[in-house]
mmCIF file of C-alpha atoms in Angstrom:
data_model
loop_
_atom_site.group_PDB
_atom_site.id
_atom_site.type_symbol
_atom_site.label_atom_id
_atom_site.label_comp_id
_atom_site.label_asym_id
_atom_site.label_seq_id
_atom_site.Cartn_x
_atom_site.Cartn_y
_atom_site.Cartn_z
ATOM 1 C CA ASP A 1 -24.923 -28.761 3.831
ATOM 2 C CA ILE A 2 -22.525 -31.412 2.702
ATOM 3 C CA GLN A 3 -24.099 -33.989 0.472
ATOM 4 C CA MET A 4 -22.906 -37.599 0.728
ATOM 5 C CA THR A 5 -23.446 -39.853 -2.300
ATOM 6 C CA GLN A 6 -22.969 -43.594 -1.982
ATOM 7 C CA SER A 7 -22.779 -46.061 -4.851
ATOM 8 C CA PRO A 8 -24.036 -48.490 -5.643
ATOM 9 C CA SER A 9 -27.430 -48.419 -3.950
ATOM 10 C CA THR A 10 -27.577 -52.172 -4.152
ATOM 11 C CA LEU A 11 -24.894 -54.715 -4.526
ATOM 12 C CA SER A 12 -25.305 -58.409 -5.184
ATOM 13 C CA ALA A 13 -22.553 -60.602 -4.071
ATOM 14 C CA SER A 14 -21.603 -64.104 -2.871
ATOM 15 C CA VAL A 15 -19.876 -65.404 0.164
ATOM 16 C CA GLY A 16 -16.179 -64.975 -0.173
ATOM 17 C CA ASP A 17 -16.375 -62.030 -2.524
ATOM 18 C CA ARG A 18 -14.396 -58.912 -2.228
ATOM 19 C CA VAL A 19 -16.918 -55.927 -2.089
ATOM 20 C CA THR A 20 -16.277 -52.183 -2.356
ATOM 21 C CA ILE A 21 -18.673 -49.395 -1.612
ATOM 22 C CA THR A 22 -17.910 -45.825 -2.488
ATOM 23 C CA CYS A 23 -18.960 -42.647 -0.756
ATOM 24 C CA ARG A 24 -18.340 -39.145 -2.230
ATOM 25 C CA ALA A 25 -18.746 -35.823 -0.370
ATOM 26 C CA SER A 26 -19.849 -32.650 -2.042
ATOM 27 C CA GLN A 27 -16.933 -30.843 -0.495
ATOM 28 C CA SER A 28 -13.834 -31.864 1.397
ATOM 29 C CA ILE A 29 -14.409 -33.445 4.758
ATOM 30 C CA SER A 30 -10.742 -34.384 5.463
ATOM 31 C CA SER A 31 -10.996 -37.814 7.076
ATOM 32 C CA TRP A 32 -14.080 -37.122 9.147
ATOM 33 C CA LEU A 33 -16.061 -40.045 7.847
ATOM 34 C CA ALA A 34 -17.597 -43.066 9.463
ATOM 35 C CA TRP A 35 -19.111 -46.323 8.120
ATOM 36 C CA TYR A 36 -22.034 -48.049 9.720
ATOM 37 C CA GLN A 37 -23.631 -51.461 9.164
ATOM 38 C CA GLN A 38 -27.332 -51.880 9.818
ATOM 39 C CA LYS A 39 -29.205 -55.188 9.878
ATOM 40 C CA PRO A 40 -33.051 -55.287 9.367
ATOM 41 C CA GLY A 41 -34.831 -54.168 12.603
ATOM 42 C CA LYS A 42 -31.589 -53.367 14.402
ATOM 43 C CA ALA A 43 -29.715 -50.140 15.263
ATOM 44 C CA PRO A 44 -26.754 -49.141 13.032
ATOM 45 C CA LYS A 45 -23.280 -50.354 14.290
ATOM 46 C CA LEU A 46 -20.088 -48.315 13.843
ATOM 47 C CA LEU A 47 -17.576 -50.152 11.668
ATOM 48 C CA ILE A 48 -14.979 -47.519 10.636
ATOM 49 C CA TYR A 49 -14.267 -44.015 11.881
ATOM 50 C CA ASP A 50 -11.799 -41.432 10.807
ATOM 51 C CA ALA A 51 -12.191 -42.885 7.300
ATOM 52 C CA SER A 52 -9.820 -45.842 7.982
ATOM 53 C CA ARG A 53 -9.803 -46.683 11.798
ATOM 54 C CA LEU A 54 -11.384 -49.955 12.599
ATOM 55 C CA GLN A 55 -13.789 -49.753 15.525
ATOM 56 C CA SER A 56 -12.900 -52.102 18.375
ATOM 57 C CA GLY A 57 -14.399 -55.556 17.865
ATOM 58 C CA VAL A 58 -14.984 -55.207 14.149
ATOM 59 C CA PRO A 59 -13.505 -57.978 12.026
ATOM 60 C CA SER A 60 -10.400 -57.123 10.080
ATOM 61 C CA ARG A 61 -11.998 -58.034 6.776
ATOM 62 C CA PHE A 62 -13.628 -54.540 6.980
ATOM 63 C CA SER A 63 -11.373 -51.740 5.900
ATOM 64 C CA GLY A 64 -11.829 -48.084 5.014
ATOM 65 C CA SER A 65 -9.735 -45.660 2.847
ATOM 66 C CA GLY A 66 -9.876 -42.203 1.341
ATOM 67 C CA SER A 67 -9.726 -38.630 2.314
ATOM 68 C CA GLY A 68 -11.011 -35.323 1.080
ATOM 69 C CA THR A 69 -14.101 -36.182 -0.985
ATOM 70 C CA GLU A 70 -13.659 -39.817 -2.033
ATOM 71 C CA PHE A 71 -13.943 -42.782 0.375
ATOM 72 C CA THR A 72 -14.325 -46.509 0.120
ATOM 73 C CA LEU A 73 -15.427 -49.312 2.377
ATOM 74 C CA THR A 74 -14.065 -52.689 1.438
ATOM 75 C CA ILE A 75 -15.059 -56.120 2.745
ATOM 76 C CA SER A 76 -12.451 -58.713 1.953
ATOM 77 C CA GLY A 77 -14.118 -62.105 1.910
ATOM 78 C CA LEU A 78 -17.832 -61.481 2.413
ATOM 79 C CA GLN A 79 -19.338 -63.572 5.267
ATOM 80 C CA PRO A 80 -23.026 -64.569 5.625
ATOM 81 C CA ASP A 81 -23.267 -62.164 8.542
ATOM 82 C CA ASP A 82 -22.209 -59.235 6.280
ATOM 83 C CA PHE A 83 -25.388 -59.128 4.211
ATOM 84 C CA ALA A 84 -26.806 -55.881 5.493
ATOM 85 C CA ALA A 85 -27.122 -52.150 4.644
ATOM 86 C CA TYR A 86 -24.106 -49.844 4.872
ATOM 87 C CA TYR A 87 -24.130 -46.110 5.422
ATOM 88 C CA CYS A 88 -21.392 -43.507 5.278
ATOM 89 C CA GLN A 89 -21.685 -40.366 7.480
ATOM 90 C CA GLN A 90 -19.522 -37.246 7.470
ATOM 91 C CA TYR A 91 -18.979 -35.483 10.790
ATOM 92 C CA ASN A 92 -16.673 -32.717 9.472
ATOM 93 C CA SER A 93 -19.305 -30.087 9.954
ATOM 94 C CA TYR A 94 -22.882 -29.704 11.025
ATOM 95 C CA PRO A 95 -25.354 -30.912 9.951
ATOM 96 C CA TRP A 96 -23.795 -34.349 10.056
ATOM 97 C CA THR A 97 -25.115 -36.105 6.955
ATOM 98 C CA PHE A 98 -25.486 -39.664 5.776
ATOM 99 C CA GLY A 99 -25.210 -41.287 2.500
ATOM 100 C CA GLN A 100 -28.347 -42.839 1.182
ATOM 101 C CA GLY A 101 -27.158 -46.361 1.993
ATOM 102 C CA THR A 102 -25.929 -49.495 0.117
ATOM 103 C CA LYS A 103 -27.762 -52.826 0.487
ATOM 104 C CA VAL A 104 -25.514 -55.776 0.150
ATOM 105 C CA GLU A 105 -27.579 -58.768 -0.815
ATOM 106 C CA ILE A 106 -26.977 -62.309 -1.780
ATOM 107 C CA GLN B 1 -20.463 -52.080 28.878
ATOM 108 C CA VAL B 2 -22.023 -49.026 27.218
ATOM 109 C CA GLN B 3 -25.760 -49.123 27.014
ATOM 110 C CA LEU B 4 -28.270 -46.675 25.698
ATOM 111 C CA VAL B 5 -31.819 -47.622 26.650
ATOM 112 C CA GLN B 6 -34.685 -45.810 24.997
ATOM 113 C CA SER B 7 -38.267 -45.434 25.952
ATOM 114 C CA GLY B 8 -40.970 -47.421 24.399
ATOM 115 C CA ALA B 9 -42.993 -47.084 21.189
ATOM 116 C CA GLU B 10 -45.480 -44.214 20.843
ATOM 117 C CA VAL B 11 -48.627 -43.539 18.749
ATOM 118 C CA LYS B 12 -49.438 -39.857 18.368
ATOM 119 C CA LYS B 13 -52.034 -37.945 16.482
ATOM 120 C CA PRO B 14 -50.985 -35.183 13.878
ATOM 121 C CA GLY B 15 -50.213 -31.974 15.718
ATOM 122 C CA ALA B 16 -49.254 -33.675 18.877
ATOM 123 C CA SER B 17 -45.778 -33.781 20.469
ATOM 124 C CA VAL B 18 -43.633 -36.753 21.507
ATOM 125 C CA LYS B 19 -40.674 -36.906 23.953
ATOM 126 C CA VAL B 20 -38.311 -39.823 23.628
ATOM 127 C CA SER B 21 -35.824 -40.649 26.397
ATOM 128 C CA CYS B 22 -32.410 -42.319 26.278
ATOM 129 C CA LYS B 23 -30.861 -43.595 29.463
ATOM 130 C CA ALA B 24 -27.039 -43.978 29.281
ATOM 131 C CA SER B 25 -24.866 -46.295 31.390
ATOM 132 C CA GLY B 26 -21.379 -47.745 31.228
ATOM 133 C CA TYR B 27 -19.503 -44.599 30.599
ATOM 134 C CA PRO B 28 -19.120 -40.975 32.039
ATOM 135 C CA PHE B 29 -22.242 -39.422 30.677
ATOM 136 C CA THR B 30 -20.837 -35.930 30.304
ATOM 137 C CA SER B 31 -17.733 -37.142 28.461
ATOM 138 C CA TYR B 32 -19.592 -37.762 25.263
ATOM 139 C CA ASP B 33 -22.263 -35.925 23.242
ATOM 140 C CA ILE B 34 -25.625 -37.427 22.172
ATOM 141 C CA ASN B 35 -26.836 -37.387 18.656
ATOM 142 C CA TRP B 36 -30.363 -38.223 17.598
ATOM 143 C CA VAL B 37 -31.015 -39.939 14.196
ATOM 144 C CA ARG B 38 -34.257 -41.100 12.705
ATOM 145 C CA GLN B 39 -35.242 -43.629 10.055
ATOM 146 C CA ALA B 40 -38.593 -43.618 8.330
ATOM 147 C CA PRO B 41 -39.964 -47.009 7.207
ATOM 148 C CA GLY B 42 -37.799 -48.479 4.411
ATOM 149 C CA GLN B 43 -35.662 -45.353 4.249
ATOM 150 C CA GLY B 44 -32.179 -44.253 5.212
ATOM 151 C CA LEU B 45 -30.772 -42.520 8.180
ATOM 152 C CA GLU B 46 -31.420 -38.897 8.953
ATOM 153 C CA TRP B 47 -29.443 -36.835 11.456
ATOM 154 C CA MET B 48 -31.707 -34.825 13.759
ATOM 155 C CA GLY B 49 -29.280 -32.935 15.925
ATOM 156 C CA TRP B 50 -26.652 -33.026 18.576
ATOM 157 C CA ILE B 51 -26.459 -32.040 22.276
ATOM 158 C CA SER B 52 -23.461 -31.617 24.337
ATOM 159 C CA SER B 53 -23.928 -33.680 27.497
ATOM 160 C CA TYR B 54 -21.474 -31.445 29.396
ATOM 161 C CA TYR B 55 -22.438 -28.001 28.301
ATOM 162 C CA GLY B 56 -26.048 -28.598 27.122
ATOM 163 C CA ASN B 57 -25.631 -26.693 23.881
ATOM 164 C CA THR B 58 -27.316 -27.992 20.814
ATOM 165 C CA ASN B 59 -27.123 -28.005 17.033
ATOM 166 C CA TYR B 60 -30.153 -28.868 14.916
ATOM 167 C CA PRO B 61 -30.439 -28.964 11.107
ATOM 168 C CA GLN B 62 -32.613 -26.322 9.622
ATOM 169 C CA LYS B 63 -35.289 -28.827 8.749
ATOM 170 C CA PHE B 64 -36.014 -29.443 12.487
ATOM 171 C CA GLN B 65 -35.321 -25.972 13.911
ATOM 172 C CA GLY B 66 -38.301 -24.689 15.897
ATOM 173 C CA ARG B 67 -39.880 -28.122 16.117
ATOM 174 C CA VAL B 68 -37.215 -30.130 18.011
ATOM 175 C CA THR B 69 -35.711 -29.720 21.438
ATOM 176 C CA MET B 70 -32.944 -31.867 22.886
ATOM 177 C CA THR B 71 -32.011 -31.892 26.474
ATOM 178 C CA THR B 72 -30.056 -33.873 29.033
ATOM 179 C CA ASP B 73 -30.448 -34.691 32.817
ATOM 180 C CA THR B 74 -26.918 -35.299 33.987
ATOM 181 C CA SER B 75 -28.255 -36.483 37.437
ATOM 182 C CA THR B 76 -29.754 -39.483 35.808
ATOM 183 C CA SER B 77 -27.557 -39.790 32.630
ATOM 184 C CA THR B 78 -30.592 -39.404 30.449
ATOM 185 C CA ALA B 79 -30.985 -37.546 27.217
ATOM 186 C CA TYR B 80 -34.438 -36.459 25.764
ATOM 187 C CA MET B 81 -35.608 -35.485 22.403
ATOM 188 C CA GLU B 82 -38.998 -33.634 21.994
ATOM 189 C CA LEU B 83 -40.473 -33.329 18.537
ATOM 190 C CA ARG B 84 -43.579 -31.048 18.186
ATOM 191 C CA SER B 85 -46.322 -30.453 15.607
ATOM 192 C CA LEU B 86 -45.977 -34.118 14.429
ATOM 193 C CA ARG B 87 -46.982 -34.983 10.924
ATOM 194 C CA SER B 88 -47.528 -38.381 9.320
ATOM 195 C CA ASP B 89 -44.064 -38.203 7.678
ATOM 196 C CA ASP B 90 -42.538 -38.041 11.193
ATOM 197 C CA THR B 91 -43.421 -41.703 11.524
ATOM 198 C CA ALA B 92 -40.103 -43.369 12.048
ATOM 199 C CA VAL B 93 -37.740 -45.158 14.404
ATOM 200 C CA TYR B 94 -35.803 -42.613 16.437
ATOM 201 C CA TYR B 95 -32.322 -43.505 17.667
ATOM 202 C CA CYS B 96 -30.100 -41.810 20.241
ATOM 203 C CA ALA B 97 -26.312 -42.388 19.884
ATOM 204 C CA ARG B 98 -23.215 -41.707 22.002
ATOM 205 C CA ALA B 99 -21.165 -39.469 19.891
ATOM 206 C CA SER B 100 -17.707 -38.154 19.706
ATOM 207 C CA ARG B 101 -16.540 -35.217 17.543
ATOM 208 C CA TYR B 102 -13.581 -37.419 16.556
ATOM 209 C CA SER B 103 -15.261 -40.764 15.823
ATOM 210 C CA GLY B 104 -18.855 -40.308 14.973
ATOM 211 C CA ASN B 105 -21.711 -42.266 16.569
ATOM 212 C CA LEU B 106 -19.979 -44.883 18.688
ATOM 213 C CA ASP B 107 -22.954 -46.654 20.314
ATOM 214 C CA TRP B 108 -26.614 -46.658 19.554
ATOM 215 C CA GLY B 109 -29.900 -47.079 21.479
ATOM 216 C CA GLN B 110 -32.295 -49.778 20.425
ATOM 217 C CA GLY B 111 -34.543 -47.336 18.710
ATOM 218 C CA THR B 112 -38.042 -46.061 19.536
ATOM 219 C CA LEU B 113 -40.843 -46.332 16.922
ATOM 220 C CA VAL B 114 -43.064 -43.250 16.719
ATOM 221 C CA THR B 115 -46.183 -43.647 14.758
ATOM 222 C CA VAL B 116 -48.137 -40.466 13.733
ATOM 223 C CA SER B 117 -51.679 -41.317 12.633
ATOM 224 C CA SER B 118 -55.135 -39.927 12.966
#
């Protein structure tokens, strides 16, 4: 199985900050990577797919980059609505696997 | 708009089975697959498996093989996930998601809380 390792586990930031979350795959997954946002008590929401493609309706302050084994999610200009947990997921091969998550807190 | 509406919360005893439903609307049901993902209290997301809505074939991680069955009813655009021999560590919120091989889990159901307790 492909292991996905996210860092950091928790990130403290302020409104307006630029925030970067890293996701590493244990083997190459090409660009088959998605990023999700999850708020407490809610279902996850797709932000980025194909490593860098913004899902329709997602604000442009979210961006993704990377390929192979190293990926980043960047939030440029953190907004109050962005304080949440973020997960990466590889869908290169089964079983699809998630990173352990990054909580972005104030 | 795309909607995935799941069945309500369940309380089960250890050793029992649970079957969660996920009714899809707003898109051609057989054009997308369905993934099931669970989340234990305070924990991360765990992928439970995939079913092709068109062909009905499935893929389950080894952890759940023999204990989970995913099915679909194309006549009602509904997907089902049955988990058997429930244990206390199966207590979690179970999500269905509309999935694409090329873009991951596009849309998610609201989640179904399954509590396993004696």
